[in-house]
XYZ file of C-alpha atoms in Angstrom:
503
model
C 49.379 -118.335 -25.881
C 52.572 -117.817 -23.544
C 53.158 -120.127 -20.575
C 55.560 -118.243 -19.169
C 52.871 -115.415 -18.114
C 53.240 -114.414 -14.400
C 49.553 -113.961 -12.899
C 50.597 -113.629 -9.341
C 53.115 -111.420 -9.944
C 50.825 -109.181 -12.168
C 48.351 -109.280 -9.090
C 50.650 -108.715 -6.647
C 51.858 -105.017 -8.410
C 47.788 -104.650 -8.646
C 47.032 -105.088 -4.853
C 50.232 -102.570 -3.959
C 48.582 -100.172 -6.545
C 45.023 -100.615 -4.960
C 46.245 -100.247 -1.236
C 46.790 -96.921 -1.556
C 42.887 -96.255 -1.972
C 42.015 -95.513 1.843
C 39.066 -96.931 2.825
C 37.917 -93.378 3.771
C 38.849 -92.396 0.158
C 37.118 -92.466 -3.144
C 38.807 -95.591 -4.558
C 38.771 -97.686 -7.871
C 39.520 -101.406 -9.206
C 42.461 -103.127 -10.881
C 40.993 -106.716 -13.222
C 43.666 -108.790 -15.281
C 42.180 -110.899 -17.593
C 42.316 -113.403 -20.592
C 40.452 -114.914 -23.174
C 39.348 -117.643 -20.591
C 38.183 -114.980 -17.689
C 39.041 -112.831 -15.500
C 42.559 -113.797 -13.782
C 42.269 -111.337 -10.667
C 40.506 -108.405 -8.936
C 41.950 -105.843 -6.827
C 40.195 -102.703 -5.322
C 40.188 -100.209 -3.053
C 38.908 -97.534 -1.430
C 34.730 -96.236 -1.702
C 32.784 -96.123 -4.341
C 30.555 -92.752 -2.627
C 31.730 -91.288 0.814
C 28.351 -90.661 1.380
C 27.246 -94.493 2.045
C 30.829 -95.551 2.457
C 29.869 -98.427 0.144
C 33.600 -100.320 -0.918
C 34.424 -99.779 -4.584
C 34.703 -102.806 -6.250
C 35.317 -104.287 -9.976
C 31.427 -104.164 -10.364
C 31.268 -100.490 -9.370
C 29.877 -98.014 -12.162
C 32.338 -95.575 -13.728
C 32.377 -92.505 -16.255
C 34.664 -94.635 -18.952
C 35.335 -90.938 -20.911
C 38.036 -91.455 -23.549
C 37.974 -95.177 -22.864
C 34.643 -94.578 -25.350
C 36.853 -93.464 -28.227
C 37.104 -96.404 -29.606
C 34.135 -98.251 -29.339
C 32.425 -95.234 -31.281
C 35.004 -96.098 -33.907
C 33.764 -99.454 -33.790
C 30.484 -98.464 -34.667
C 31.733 -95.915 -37.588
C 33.724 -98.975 -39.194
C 30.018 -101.329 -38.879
C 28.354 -98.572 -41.030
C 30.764 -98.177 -43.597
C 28.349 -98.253 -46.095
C 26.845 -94.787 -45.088
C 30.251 -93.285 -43.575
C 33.391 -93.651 -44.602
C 36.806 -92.965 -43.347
C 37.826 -91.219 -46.448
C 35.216 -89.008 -46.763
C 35.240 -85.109 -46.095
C 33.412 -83.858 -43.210
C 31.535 -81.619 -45.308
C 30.003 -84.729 -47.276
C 27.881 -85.558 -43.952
C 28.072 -82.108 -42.395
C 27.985 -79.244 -45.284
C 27.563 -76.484 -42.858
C 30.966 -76.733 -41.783
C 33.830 -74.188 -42.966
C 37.044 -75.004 -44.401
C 39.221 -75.683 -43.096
C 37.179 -77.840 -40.945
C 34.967 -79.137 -44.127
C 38.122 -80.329 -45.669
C 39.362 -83.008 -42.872
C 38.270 -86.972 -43.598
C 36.539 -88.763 -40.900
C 39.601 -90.531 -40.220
C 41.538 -87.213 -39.924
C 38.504 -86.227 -37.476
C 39.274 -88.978 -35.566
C 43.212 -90.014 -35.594
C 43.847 -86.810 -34.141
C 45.965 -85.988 -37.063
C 43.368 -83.268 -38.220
C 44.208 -80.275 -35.692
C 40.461 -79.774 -34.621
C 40.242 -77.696 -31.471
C 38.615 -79.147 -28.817
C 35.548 -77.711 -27.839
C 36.164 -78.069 -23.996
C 39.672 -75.844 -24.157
C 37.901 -73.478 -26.637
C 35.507 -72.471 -23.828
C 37.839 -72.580 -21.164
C 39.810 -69.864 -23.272
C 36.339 -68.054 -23.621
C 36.276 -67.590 -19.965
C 33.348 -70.454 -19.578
C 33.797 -72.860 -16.823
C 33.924 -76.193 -16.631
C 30.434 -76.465 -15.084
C 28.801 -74.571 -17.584
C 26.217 -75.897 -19.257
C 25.861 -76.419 -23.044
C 23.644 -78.137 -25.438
C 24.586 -80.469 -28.471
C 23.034 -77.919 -31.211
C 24.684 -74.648 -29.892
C 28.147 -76.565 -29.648
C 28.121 -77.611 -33.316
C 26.808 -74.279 -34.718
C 29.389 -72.795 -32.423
C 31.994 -75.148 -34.625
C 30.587 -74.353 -37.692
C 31.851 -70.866 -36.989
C 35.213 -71.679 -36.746
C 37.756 -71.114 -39.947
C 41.447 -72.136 -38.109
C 42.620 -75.444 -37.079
C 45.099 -75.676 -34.903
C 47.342 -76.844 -36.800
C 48.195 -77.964 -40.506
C 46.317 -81.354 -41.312
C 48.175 -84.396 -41.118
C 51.796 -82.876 -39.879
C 51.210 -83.702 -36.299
C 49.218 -85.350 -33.811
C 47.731 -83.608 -30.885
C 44.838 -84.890 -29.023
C 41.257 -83.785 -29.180
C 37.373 -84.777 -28.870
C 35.958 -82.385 -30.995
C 36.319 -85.138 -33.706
C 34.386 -87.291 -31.954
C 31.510 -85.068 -31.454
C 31.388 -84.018 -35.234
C 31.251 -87.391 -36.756
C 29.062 -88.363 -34.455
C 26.769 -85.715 -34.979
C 26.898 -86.812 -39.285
C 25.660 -90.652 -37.982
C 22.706 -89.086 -35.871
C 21.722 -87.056 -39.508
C 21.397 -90.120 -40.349
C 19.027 -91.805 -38.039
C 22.085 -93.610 -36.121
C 22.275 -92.961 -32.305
C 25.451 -94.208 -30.520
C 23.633 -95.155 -27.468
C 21.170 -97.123 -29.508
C 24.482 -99.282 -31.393
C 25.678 -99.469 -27.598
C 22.230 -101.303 -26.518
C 22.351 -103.421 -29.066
C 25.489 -104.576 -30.224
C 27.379 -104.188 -27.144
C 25.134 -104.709 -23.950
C 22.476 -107.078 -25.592
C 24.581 -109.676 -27.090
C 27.278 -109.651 -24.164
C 24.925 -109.652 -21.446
C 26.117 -106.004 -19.588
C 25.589 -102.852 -18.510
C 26.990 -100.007 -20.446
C 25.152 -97.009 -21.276
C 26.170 -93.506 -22.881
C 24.007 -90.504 -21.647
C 24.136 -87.274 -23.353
C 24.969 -84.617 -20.057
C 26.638 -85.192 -16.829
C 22.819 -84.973 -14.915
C 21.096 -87.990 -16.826
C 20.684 -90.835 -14.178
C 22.460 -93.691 -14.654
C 21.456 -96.878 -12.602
C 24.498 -97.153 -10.027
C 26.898 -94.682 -10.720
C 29.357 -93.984 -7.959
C 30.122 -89.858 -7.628
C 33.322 -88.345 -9.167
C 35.931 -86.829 -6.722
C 38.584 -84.351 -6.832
C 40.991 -83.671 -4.052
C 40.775 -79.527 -3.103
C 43.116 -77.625 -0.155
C 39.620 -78.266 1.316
C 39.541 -82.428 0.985
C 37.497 -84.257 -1.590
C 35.284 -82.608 -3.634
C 32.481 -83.656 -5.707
C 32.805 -83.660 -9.280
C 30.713 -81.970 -11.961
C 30.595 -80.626 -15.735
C 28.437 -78.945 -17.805
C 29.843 -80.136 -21.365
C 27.438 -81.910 -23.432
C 28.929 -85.577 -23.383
C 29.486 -86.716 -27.009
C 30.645 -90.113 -28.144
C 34.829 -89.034 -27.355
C 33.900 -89.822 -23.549
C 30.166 -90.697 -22.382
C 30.688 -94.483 -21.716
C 29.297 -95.530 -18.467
C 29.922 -99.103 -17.373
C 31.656 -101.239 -14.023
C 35.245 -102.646 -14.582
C 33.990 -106.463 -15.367
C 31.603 -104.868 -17.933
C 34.748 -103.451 -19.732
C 36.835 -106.470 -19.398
C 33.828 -108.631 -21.356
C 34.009 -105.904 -23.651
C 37.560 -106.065 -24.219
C 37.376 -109.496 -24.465
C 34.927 -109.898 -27.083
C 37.220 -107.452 -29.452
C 40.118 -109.302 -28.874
C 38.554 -112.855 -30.061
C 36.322 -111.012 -32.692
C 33.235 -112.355 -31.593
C 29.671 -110.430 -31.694
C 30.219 -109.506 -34.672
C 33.430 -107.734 -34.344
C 36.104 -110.211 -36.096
C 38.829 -107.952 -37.212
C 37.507 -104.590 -35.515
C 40.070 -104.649 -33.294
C 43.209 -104.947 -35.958
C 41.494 -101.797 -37.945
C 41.022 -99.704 -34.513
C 44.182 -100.286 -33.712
C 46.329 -100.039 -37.332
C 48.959 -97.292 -37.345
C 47.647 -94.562 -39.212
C 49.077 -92.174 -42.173
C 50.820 -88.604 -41.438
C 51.242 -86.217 -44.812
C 54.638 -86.983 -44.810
C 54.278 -90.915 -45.112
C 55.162 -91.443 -41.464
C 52.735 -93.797 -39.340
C 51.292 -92.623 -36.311
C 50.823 -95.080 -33.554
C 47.945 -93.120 -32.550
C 44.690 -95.506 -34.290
C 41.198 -94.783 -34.189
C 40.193 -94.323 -30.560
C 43.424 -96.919 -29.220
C 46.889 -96.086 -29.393
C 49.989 -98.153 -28.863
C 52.518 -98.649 -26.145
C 55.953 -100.315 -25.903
C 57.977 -102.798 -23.453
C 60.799 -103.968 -24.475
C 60.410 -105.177 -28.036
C 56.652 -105.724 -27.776
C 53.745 -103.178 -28.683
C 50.493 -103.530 -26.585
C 47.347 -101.688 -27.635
C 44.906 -99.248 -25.262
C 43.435 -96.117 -24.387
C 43.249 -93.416 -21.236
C 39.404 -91.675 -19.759
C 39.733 -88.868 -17.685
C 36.997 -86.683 -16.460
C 36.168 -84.300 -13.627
C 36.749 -86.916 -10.848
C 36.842 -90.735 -13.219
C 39.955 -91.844 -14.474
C 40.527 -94.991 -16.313
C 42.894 -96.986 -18.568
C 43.033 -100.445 -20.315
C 46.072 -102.307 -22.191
C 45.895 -105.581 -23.876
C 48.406 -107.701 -25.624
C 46.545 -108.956 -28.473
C 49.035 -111.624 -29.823
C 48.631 -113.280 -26.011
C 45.127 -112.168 -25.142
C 45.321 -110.612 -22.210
C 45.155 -107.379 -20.556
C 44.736 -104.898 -17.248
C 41.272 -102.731 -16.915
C 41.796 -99.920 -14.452
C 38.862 -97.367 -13.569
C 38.424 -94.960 -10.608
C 36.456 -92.439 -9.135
C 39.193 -90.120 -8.246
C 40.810 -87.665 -10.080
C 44.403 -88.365 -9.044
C 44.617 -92.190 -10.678
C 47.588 -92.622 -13.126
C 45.631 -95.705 -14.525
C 48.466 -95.736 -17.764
C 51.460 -96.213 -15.056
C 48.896 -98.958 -12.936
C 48.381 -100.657 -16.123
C 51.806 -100.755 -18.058
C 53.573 -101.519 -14.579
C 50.717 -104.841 -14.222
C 51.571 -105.867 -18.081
C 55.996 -105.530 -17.124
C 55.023 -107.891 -13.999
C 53.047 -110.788 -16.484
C 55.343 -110.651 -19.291
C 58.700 -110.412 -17.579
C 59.544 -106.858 -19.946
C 61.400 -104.153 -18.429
C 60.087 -101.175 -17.647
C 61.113 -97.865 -19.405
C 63.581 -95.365 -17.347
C 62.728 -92.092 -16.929
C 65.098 -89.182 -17.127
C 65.672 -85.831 -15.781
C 68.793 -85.403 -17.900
C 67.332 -82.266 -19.729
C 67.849 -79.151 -17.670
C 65.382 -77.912 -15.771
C 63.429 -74.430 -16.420
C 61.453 -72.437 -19.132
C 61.800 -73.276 -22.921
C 59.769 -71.224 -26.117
C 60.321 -71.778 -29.659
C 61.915 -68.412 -31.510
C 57.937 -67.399 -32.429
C 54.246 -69.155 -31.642
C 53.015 -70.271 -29.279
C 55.218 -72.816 -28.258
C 56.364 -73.399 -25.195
C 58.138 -76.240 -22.902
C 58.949 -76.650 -19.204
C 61.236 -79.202 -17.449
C 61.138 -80.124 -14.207
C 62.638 -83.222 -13.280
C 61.741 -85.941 -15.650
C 58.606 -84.410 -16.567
C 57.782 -82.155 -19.996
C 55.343 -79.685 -20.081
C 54.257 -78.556 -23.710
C 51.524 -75.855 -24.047
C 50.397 -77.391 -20.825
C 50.379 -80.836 -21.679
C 52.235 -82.507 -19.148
C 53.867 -85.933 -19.884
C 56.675 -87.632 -18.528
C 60.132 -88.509 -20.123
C 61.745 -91.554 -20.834
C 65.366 -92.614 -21.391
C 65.939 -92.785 -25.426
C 69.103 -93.954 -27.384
C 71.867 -91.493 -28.241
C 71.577 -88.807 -25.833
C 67.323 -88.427 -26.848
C 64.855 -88.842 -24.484
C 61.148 -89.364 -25.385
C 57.311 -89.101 -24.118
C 56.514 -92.575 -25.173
C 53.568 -91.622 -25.827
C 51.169 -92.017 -29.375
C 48.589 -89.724 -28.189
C 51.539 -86.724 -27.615
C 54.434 -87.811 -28.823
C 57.670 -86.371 -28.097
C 61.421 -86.989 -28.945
C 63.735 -83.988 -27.354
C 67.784 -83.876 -26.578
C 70.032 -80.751 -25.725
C 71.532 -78.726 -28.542
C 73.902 -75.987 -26.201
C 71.173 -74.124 -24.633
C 68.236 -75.020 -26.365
C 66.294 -77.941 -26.362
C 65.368 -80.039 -29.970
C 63.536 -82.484 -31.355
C 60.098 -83.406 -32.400
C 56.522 -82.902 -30.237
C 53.492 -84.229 -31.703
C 55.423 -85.164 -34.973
C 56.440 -81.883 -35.737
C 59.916 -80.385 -35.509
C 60.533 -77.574 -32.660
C 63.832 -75.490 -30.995
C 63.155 -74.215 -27.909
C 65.938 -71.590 -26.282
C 65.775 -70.991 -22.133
C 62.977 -68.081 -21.451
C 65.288 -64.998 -20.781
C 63.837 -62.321 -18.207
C 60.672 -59.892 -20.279
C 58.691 -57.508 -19.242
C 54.598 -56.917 -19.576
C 54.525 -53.685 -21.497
C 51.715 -50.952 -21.210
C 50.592 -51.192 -24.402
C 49.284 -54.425 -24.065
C 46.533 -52.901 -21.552
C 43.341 -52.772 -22.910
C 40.102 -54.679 -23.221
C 40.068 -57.467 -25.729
C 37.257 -59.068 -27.617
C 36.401 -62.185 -28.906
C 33.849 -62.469 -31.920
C 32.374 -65.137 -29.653
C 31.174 -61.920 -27.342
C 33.692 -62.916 -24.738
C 36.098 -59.965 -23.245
C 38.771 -59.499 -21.104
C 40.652 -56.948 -19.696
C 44.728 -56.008 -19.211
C 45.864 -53.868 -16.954
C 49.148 -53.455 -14.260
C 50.401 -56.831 -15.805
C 47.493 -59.065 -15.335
C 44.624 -60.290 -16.914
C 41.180 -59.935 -15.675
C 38.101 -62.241 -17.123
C 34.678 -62.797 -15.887
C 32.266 -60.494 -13.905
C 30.703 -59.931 -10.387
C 31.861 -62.470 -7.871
C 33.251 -65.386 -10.329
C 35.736 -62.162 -11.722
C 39.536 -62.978 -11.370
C 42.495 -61.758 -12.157
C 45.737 -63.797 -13.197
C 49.092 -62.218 -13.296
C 51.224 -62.187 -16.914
C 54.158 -63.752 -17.157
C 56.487 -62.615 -20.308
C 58.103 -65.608 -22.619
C 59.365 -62.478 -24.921
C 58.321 -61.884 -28.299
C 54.940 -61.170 -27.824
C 54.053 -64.296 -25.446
C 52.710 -64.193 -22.167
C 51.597 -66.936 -20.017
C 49.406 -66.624 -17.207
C 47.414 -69.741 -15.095
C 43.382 -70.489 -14.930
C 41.788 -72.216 -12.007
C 38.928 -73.836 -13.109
C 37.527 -76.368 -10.229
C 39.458 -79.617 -10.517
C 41.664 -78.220 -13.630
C 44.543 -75.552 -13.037
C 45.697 -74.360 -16.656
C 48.511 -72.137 -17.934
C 47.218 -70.348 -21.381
C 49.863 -69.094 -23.634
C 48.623 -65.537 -24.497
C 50.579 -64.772 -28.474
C 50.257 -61.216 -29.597
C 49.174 -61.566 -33.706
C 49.821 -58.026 -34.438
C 49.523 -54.647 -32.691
C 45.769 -55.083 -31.704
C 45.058 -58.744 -32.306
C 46.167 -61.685 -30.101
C 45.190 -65.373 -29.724
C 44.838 -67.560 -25.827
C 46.484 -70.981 -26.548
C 46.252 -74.067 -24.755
C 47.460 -77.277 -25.884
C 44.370 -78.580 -27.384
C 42.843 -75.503 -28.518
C 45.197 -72.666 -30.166
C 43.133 -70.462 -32.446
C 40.743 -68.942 -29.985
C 41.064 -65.039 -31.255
C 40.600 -61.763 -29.577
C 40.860 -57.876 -30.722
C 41.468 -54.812 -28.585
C 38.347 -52.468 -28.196
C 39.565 -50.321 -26.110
């Protein structure tokens, strides 16, 4: 253990973060911690602007992605009836290739290019407050035959992993909620719980928000919650959590060094992307964590394993940047500088010579098939996401833009002015039974009074982009013409979603 660690500094960075939660706003809680307890607690804001009640480190949270890895943690305890290495189609032989093919660590490294279900239905036209069940979502993936991309040449993240394997354990007679109970909650003496859909009660929850043109708004989602992001649990429940993986006790002694190993590409390369954790960088150290977001939660942890301690962040507002709260607390403790950003790429509209592909700059912020992240000074002229969940290395080639995103190698030249031709008019038609129609430049989904139309923007070469407002979530799909009559709607996490002209 360090004795050079700087608490009070770490708590002081905490309290400016948590001061900007009003006291009239939804708000959230900031808890560093160590192996001996918990070293502070900052909060802010309400936990429900109904009863005004304060949000504190003892308020109950949506965890979402902060579940990842915990799931993982129960895969690697039944290793004996699931293993990492096996196909999907060993536990789940309804699937198609190439979905069969991928190994439950594939499913679940985000290596494997599984859409994600959530982005597929947005690109359906369905809503993020639609409703749908566990058994129509998995035979709805057992109809799909495209990834969206090759196995194991990049990594690009998605849930849809998480709901699959998950799905081969229940076959099985295992419940996630059940290894929850009892290996987590029981033994640790906390509340967590993991309820299938957003309605199920749970004892204490404080309400989502999301800030509208209107004011705060409550949250909401129909998606069936799978094991990627159904956690429920207060901040202190997380940090005992956290602190039980990190000495290996419970019955978790090692877990956390196999969650958190670097994991294989096809090319040999090592992904700092783990099962359910990846990895982040200050200085010369690594520390180890993971990112939740849903409608109106955010939350983030990051521990330094070799020291044993670590930041818990979670929220009930949609606007937290719990990574930044998080990595800024961990630069105050250890003394390690903090990573410049840069805005030294020029600004404006980037696409790669054909796909989908396409990047935005503005400022020091990338945007790549709508996945924003933000940039970071690199050596030699190369900047860099930082990140392991969507990594990204770019510099400036004359007028194009080059480099890696997600692992794998794109050129991206300025978007030159296009135009939205006739012929692309039509109505267009999923298998799926969804439709749209093009007409006058825009494209028109949905019917009666939830009908909208979204104007086309042309990227040249057969792409069009054109933005979704869905709720909380505004989204700009990449529409990328296949041939004469056949296109696909692209989104960062989900780019296979097919249509065909009928008209």
């Amino acid at each position: 253990m360090q004795n050079d660690l700087d608490w009070s500094r770490a708590a002081k960075v905490a309290d400016g973060f948590a001061s900007q939660w009003g006291s009239a706003e939804p708000g959230g809680a900031i808890i560093g911690f160590d192996l001996s307890g918990i070293r502070f607690k900052s909060s802010g804001g309400v936990e429900s602007l109904s009863t005004r009640a304060p949000f504190t480190s003892e308020s109950v949270v949506r965890y979402a992605s902060l579940t990842k890895h915990v799931f993982c943690a129960m895969v690697l305890q039944n290793s004996d009836v699931i293993s990492l290495d096996d196909p999907l189609s060993m536990h789940l032989d309804e699937l198609q290739s190439p979905l069969a093919d991928l190994t439950v660590g594939q499913a679940l490294d985000m290596s494997g290019g599984l859409p994600d279900v959530r982005e597929c239905l947005s690109l359906l036209g369905l809503s993020v407050y639609t409703e749908t069940k566990a058994e129509a979502l998995l035979s709805y993936l057992c109809r799909m035959t495209r990834l969206n991309f090759k196995p194991g040449h990049e990594v690009s993240y998605s849930n849809t992993g998480y709901r699959l394997v998950e799905a081969a354990l229940q076959r099985k007679g295992l419940f996630f909620d059940a290894f929850v109970q009892e290996r987590l909650s029981q033994p640790l003496g906390i509340s967590l719980n993991a309820p299938d859909v957003w309605n199920d009660p749970v004892s204490g929850l404080a309400p989502g928000y999301w800030k509208s043109d209107r004011g705060w708004q409550l949250s909401a989602a129909g998606l069936h919650l799978s094991a990627s992001g159904s956690l429920t649990g207060s901040g202190e429940a997380l940090v005992r959590w956290l602190q039980a993986l990190l000495r290996g006790e419970a019955g978790f002694a090692g877990v956390l060094d196999r969650l958190s190993a670097q994991r294989p590409l096809a090319d040999g390369r090592m992904s700092d992307y783990g099962l359910g954790l990846r990895w982040s960088r200050l200085g010369t150290r690594r520390f180890v964590g993971h990112g939740g977001s849903h409608p109106g939660y955010k939350s983030y942890f990051l521990t330094d394993p070799d020291n044993g301690t670590g930041f818990a962040v979670v929220s009930n507002r949609e606007d937290t940047n719990g990574y930044k709260i998080a990595l800024e607390a961990m630069a105050a403790l250890t003394g390690l500088p903090l990573p410049k950003t840069s805005n030294t790429l020029p600004e404006g509209l980037y696409v790669t010579q054909s796909g989908p592909y396409w990047l935005e700059i503005r400022g020091s912020v990338a945007t790549y098939i709508d996945a924003e992240d933000t940039l970071y000074e690199d050596v030699d002229g190369w900047v860099s996401s930082r990140s392991a969940s969507s990594p990204m290395r770019l510099r400036k080639d004359g007028i194009a833009l080059v480099g890696e995103v997600g692992h794998a190698q794109r050129r991206f030249l300025p978007v030159g002015q296009h135009d939205v031709p006739a012929a692309l008019s039509g109505r267009w038609v999923s298998p799926e039974g969804a439709e749209f129609d093009i007409a006058d430049g825009a494209l028109s989904i949905g019917t009666g009074p939830v009908r909208h139309t979204m104007p086309l923007t042309a990227l040249g070469n057969g792409r069009y982009l054109f933005t979704l407002i869905d709720g909380p979530w505004t989204k700009r799909v990449c529409l990328n013409m296949l041939g004469e009559d056949h296109l696909e709607l692209v989104s960062n996490r989900a780019r296979m979603v097919e249509y065909r002209r009928s008209i």
